[in-house]
Coordinates of C-alpha atoms in Angstrom, one line a residue:
M910 CA -14.2 -0.7 6.0
A911 CA -15.1 2.7 6.3
A912 CA -18.9 2.0 7.2
G913 CA -17.7 -0.6 9.7
L914 CA -15.2 1.9 11.3
A915 CA -18.1 4.5 11.7
Q916 CA -20.0 1.8 13.6
I917 CA -17.1 1.0 16.0
S918 CA -16.7 4.9 16.5
V919 CA -20.3 5.2 17.5
A920 CA -20.2 2.2 19.9
L921 CA -16.9 3.4 21.5
K922 CA -18.6 6.7 22.2
A923 CA -21.7 4.9 23.6
R924 CA -19.6 3.0 26.1
G925 CA -18.1 6.2 27.4
G926 CA -14.9 6.2 25.2
H927 CA -13.6 8.4 22.4
T928 CA -14.7 8.5 18.8
L929 CA -12.2 7.5 16.0
H930 CA -10.6 10.2 13.8
V931 CA -10.1 8.5 10.6
K932 CA -8.1 9.5 7.5
I933 CA -8.7 7.9 4.2
A934 CA -6.0 7.9 1.4
D935 CA -6.8 6.8 -1.9
D936 CA -5.6 8.1 -5.4
D937 CA -8.2 6.3 -7.2
R938 CA -11.5 7.7 -8.7
V939 CA -15.0 6.2 -8.9
S940 CA -15.7 4.2 -12.0
A941 CA -18.8 2.7 -13.4
A942 CA -17.3 -0.8 -12.2
N943 CA -17.5 0.3 -8.7
I944 CA -21.3 0.9 -8.8
G945 CA -23.3 -2.0 -7.2
R946 CA -19.9 -3.4 -6.0
Q947 CA -19.3 -0.6 -3.5
L948 CA -21.7 2.0 -1.9
F949 CA -21.1 4.5 -4.9
S950 CA -23.8 6.0 -7.0
P951 CA -23.7 7.0 -10.8
G952 CA -23.4 10.6 -9.6
D953 CA -20.1 9.7 -7.8
V954 CA -18.3 8.6 -11.0
G955 CA -15.1 10.5 -11.7
R956 CA -14.8 11.7 -8.1
P957 CA -12.1 10.6 -5.9
K958 CA -13.2 7.7 -3.9
A959 CA -11.5 9.3 -0.6
D960 CA -13.5 12.3 -0.9
V961 CA -16.9 10.7 -1.5
I962 CA -16.6 8.2 1.4
V963 CA -15.5 10.8 4.0
E964 CA -18.0 13.5 2.9
R965 CA -20.7 10.9 3.0
T966 CA -19.8 9.5 6.5
N967 CA -19.2 12.9 8.0
R968 CA -22.6 14.0 6.9
F969 CA -24.2 10.9 8.2
Y970 CA -22.7 10.8 11.7
G971 CA -21.3 14.3 12.0
F972 CA -17.8 13.2 12.2
S973 CA -14.7 15.3 11.1
W974 CA -12.8 12.5 9.2
E975 CA -10.2 13.6 6.7
S976 CA -9.8 12.5 3.0
H977 CA -6.5 12.6 1.2
V978 CA -6.5 12.0 -2.6
A979 CA -3.0 10.5 -2.6
R980 CA -1.3 7.2 -2.7
I981 CA 0.7 5.8 0.3
T982 CA 4.3 4.7 -0.6
E983 CA 7.6 3.8 1.0
A984 CA 8.6 7.5 1.2
T985 CA 5.5 8.2 3.3
K986 CA 5.3 8.6 7.0
L987 CA 2.4 7.6 8.8
Y988 CA 1.7 9.0 12.2
A989 CA -1.2 6.8 13.4
D990 CA -2.1 4.4 16.0
V991 CA -3.8 2.0 13.6
V992 CA -3.1 1.8 9.7
I993 CA -5.5 -0.3 7.7
A994 CA -4.0 -1.5 4.3
A995 CA -7.1 -2.4 2.1
V996 CA -4.9 -2.5 -1.1
D997 CA -4.5 -5.0 -3.9
S998 CA -0.8 -5.2 -4.4
A999 CA 2.2 -6.7 -2.7
K1000 CA 4.1 -3.3 -3.4
S1001 CA 1.4 -1.3 -1.7
R1002 CA 1.7 -3.5 1.4
V1003 CA 5.4 -3.3 1.5
G1004 CA 5.1 0.4 1.2
I1005 CA 2.3 0.9 3.9
E1006 CA 4.3 -1.1 6.5
K1007 CA 7.5 0.8 6.1
A1008 CA 5.5 4.0 6.3
T1009 CA 3.9 2.7 9.5
L1010 CA 7.3 1.8 10.9
D1011 CA 9.1 5.1 9.9
G1012 CA 6.2 7.0 11.3
L1013 CA 6.6 5.2 14.7
K1014 CA 10.1 5.9 14.9
E1015 CA 9.7 9.6 14.4
N1016 CA 6.5 10.0 16.5
Y1017 CA 7.8 10.8 20.1
R1018 CA 4.3 10.3 21.5
A1019 CA 3.5 6.9 20.1
R1020 CA 4.7 3.7 21.7
T1021 CA 2.7 1.1 19.5
A1022 CA 1.5 1.1 16.0
Y1023 CA -0.9 -1.5 14.4
V1024 CA -1.0 -2.5 10.7
L1025 CA -4.3 -4.2 9.8
D1026 CA -4.0 -5.9 6.5
V1027 CA -7.1 -6.9 4.5
G1028 CA -6.6 -8.6 1.2
N1029 CA -8.3 -11.0 -1.1
Q1030 CA -8.4 -12.8 -4.6
T1031 CA -11.3 -14.0 -6.3
R1032 CA -12.9 -16.0 -3.6
F1033 CA -10.4 -16.2 -0.9
G1034 CA -9.1 -13.5 1.6
Q1035 CA -6.9 -12.8 4.5
V1036 CA -6.8 -10.5 7.4
V1037 CA -3.6 -10.0 9.5
L1038 CA -3.1 -7.6 12.3
G1039 CA 0.6 -6.8 12.8
A1040 CA 1.9 -4.6 15.7
F1041 CA 5.3 -2.7 16.2
R1042 CA 6.3 -1.4 19.6
K1043 CA 8.8 1.2 20.6
A1044 CA 10.9 1.0 23.7
S1045 CA 14.3 2.2 24.8
G1046 CA 14.9 3.7 21.4
S1047 CA 14.3 0.6 19.5
I1048 CA 11.6 -1.2 17.8
T1049 CA 10.2 -4.6 18.4
V1050 CA 7.6 -6.9 16.9
D1051 CA 4.6 -7.7 19.1
L1052 CA 2.6 -9.4 16.2
P1053 CA 4.1 -10.3 12.9
T1054 CA 2.7 -8.5 9.9
V1055 CA 1.3 -10.2 6.8
T1056 CA 4.9 -9.5 5.1
M1057 CA 6.5 -11.4 7.7
L1058 CA 4.3 -14.3 7.7
Y1059 CA 4.6 -14.3 3.8
P1060 CA 8.0 -13.0 3.1
E1061 CA 7.5 -13.8 -0.6
L1062 CA 5.3 -10.7 -0.9
T1063 CA 8.6 -8.5 -0.6
D1064 CA 10.2 -10.1 -3.6
E1065 CA 10.3 -7.7 -6.5
D1066 CA 9.2 -10.5 -9.0
F1067 CA 6.3 -11.7 -6.8
N1068 CA 3.6 -12.9 -9.0
E1069 CA 0.2 -11.8 -7.9
Q1070 CA -3.4 -12.0 -9.3
D1071 CA -4.2 -9.1 -11.6
Q1072 CA -6.4 -6.6 -9.9
G1073 CA -6.3 -4.0 -12.5
P1074 CA -9.1 -1.6 -13.6
S1075 CA -12.1 -3.2 -15.0
C1076 CA -14.6 -1.4 -17.6
S1077 CA -17.8 -2.9 -16.0
L1078 CA -19.2 -4.5 -13.1
A1079 CA -19.4 -7.8 -15.1
E1080 CA -15.8 -7.7 -15.9
A1081 CA -14.9 -6.8 -12.2
L1082 CA -16.9 -9.7 -10.8
Q1083 CA -14.5 -12.0 -12.9
K1084 CA -11.6 -10.9 -10.8
Q1085 CA -13.4 -10.6 -7.4
D1086 CA -16.7 -12.3 -6.4
L1087 CA -19.4 -9.9 -5.4
F1088 CA -19.3 -10.5 -1.7
I1089 CA -15.5 -11.3 -1.0
N1090 CA -14.9 -7.8 0.1
R1091 CA -17.6 -8.1 2.9
D1092 CA -16.4 -11.5 3.7
V1093 CA -12.9 -10.3 4.7
T1094 CA -13.9 -6.9 6.2
T1095 CA -16.3 -8.3 8.7
P1096 CA -13.6 -10.3 10.6
A1097 CA -11.0 -7.5 10.2
L1098 CA -13.6 -5.1 11.8
H1099 CA -14.3 -7.6 14.6
I1100 CA -10.6 -8.0 15.3
L1101 CA -10.2 -4.3 15.4
W1102 CA -13.3 -4.0 17.7
E1103 CA -11.8 -6.5 20.0
L1104 CA -8.7 -4.7 20.3
L1105 CA -10.2 -1.1 21.0
S1106 CA -12.9 -2.4 23.2
K1107 CA -11.4 -5.3 25.2
R1108 CA -7.6 -4.4 25.0
R1109 CA -6.9 -8.0 24.2
L1110 CA -6.7 -10.4 21.3
S1111 CA -6.9 -14.2 21.1
Y1112 CA -6.6 -13.9 17.5
H1113 CA -5.1 -11.5 15.2
G1114 CA -6.0 -12.6 11.8
V1115 CA -8.3 -15.0 9.7
F1116 CA -8.4 -16.8 6.5
T1117 CA -11.7 -16.7 4.5
S1118 CA -13.1 -18.7 1.6
L1119 CA -16.2 -18.1 -0.3
E1120 CA -15.5 -21.4 -1.9
S1121 CA -16.1 -23.6 1.2
L1122 CA -17.8 -20.7 3.5
R1123 CA -15.1 -21.3 5.9
R1124 CA -13.1 -19.1 8.2
T1125 CA -9.9 -20.2 9.8
P1126 CA -8.5 -17.9 12.6
L1127 CA -5.0 -16.8 13.2
P1128 CA -4.0 -17.4 16.8
V1129 CA -1.6 -15.2 18.8
D1130 CA 0.7 -18.1 19.0
E1131 CA 4.6 -17.9 18.2
D1132 CA 4.6 -21.6 17.2
V1133 CA 2.1 -21.0 14.6
W1134 CA 4.1 -18.0 13.2
I1135 CA 7.1 -19.9 13.1
R1136 CA 5.3 -22.8 11.1
M1137 CA 4.2 -20.3 8.5
N1138 CA 7.8 -18.7 8.3
P1139 CA 10.6 -20.5 9.9
K1140 CA 12.7 -17.7 9.7
L1141 CA 10.7 -15.8 12.6
K1142 CA 12.2 -18.1 15.0
E1143 CA 15.4 -16.1 14.7
T1144 CA 14.2 -12.5 14.0
F1145 CA 10.9 -12.4 16.2
L1146 CA 11.1 -9.9 18.8
R1147 CA 14.5 -8.8 17.7
D1148 CA 15.4 -5.1 17.3
T1149 CA 14.3 -3.9 14.0
A1150 CA 15.4 -0.2 14.4

């Protein structure tokens, strides 16, 4: 995602726009299992992932991105136009959405906040772009988030695939196939590029499969959202403040 965001930033500037200012937060450190799977080298092992990615990107492009060796939780307040959740647990997804919503409520300058969720299992993945909008002192939902479309993610006893630490790349590949991360980040970046460059969206998500090499788009369509979660018929676009 970081490499793609850098490309988007350069492209926006080339079109006469502003570059992106990105903050990367991650409390994890580079392990031997990350080498070959992500763009980390043996010399990066033991260093904070956020620091390595930001230092490398800033040096390459001359950016001034920021790194934060920290975990985003429900107690955090995020003041950002777009928050990208590239995490591997339902609890983290719930926390990031709440942190985005709380930050929007307190940020008097912001009117809209987007949450781009990017997640995957072994050979399958999903991308969902949600959007909150502030108007007249209340918050409404313009695009449902991943937890709204899949409310089971908010259950405390939700059973998800174990994505815990691996001691080697070979062990890690048993949990996630080699190119599944790239398979979900490419459409996620395209959706973000469409949003930033064209200011409109026909699709706000996608479901991918390396098993069948297929991608199924998620259209901006209330009927589709209600089929995925019938409760959205009663709650969609209602005040969430």
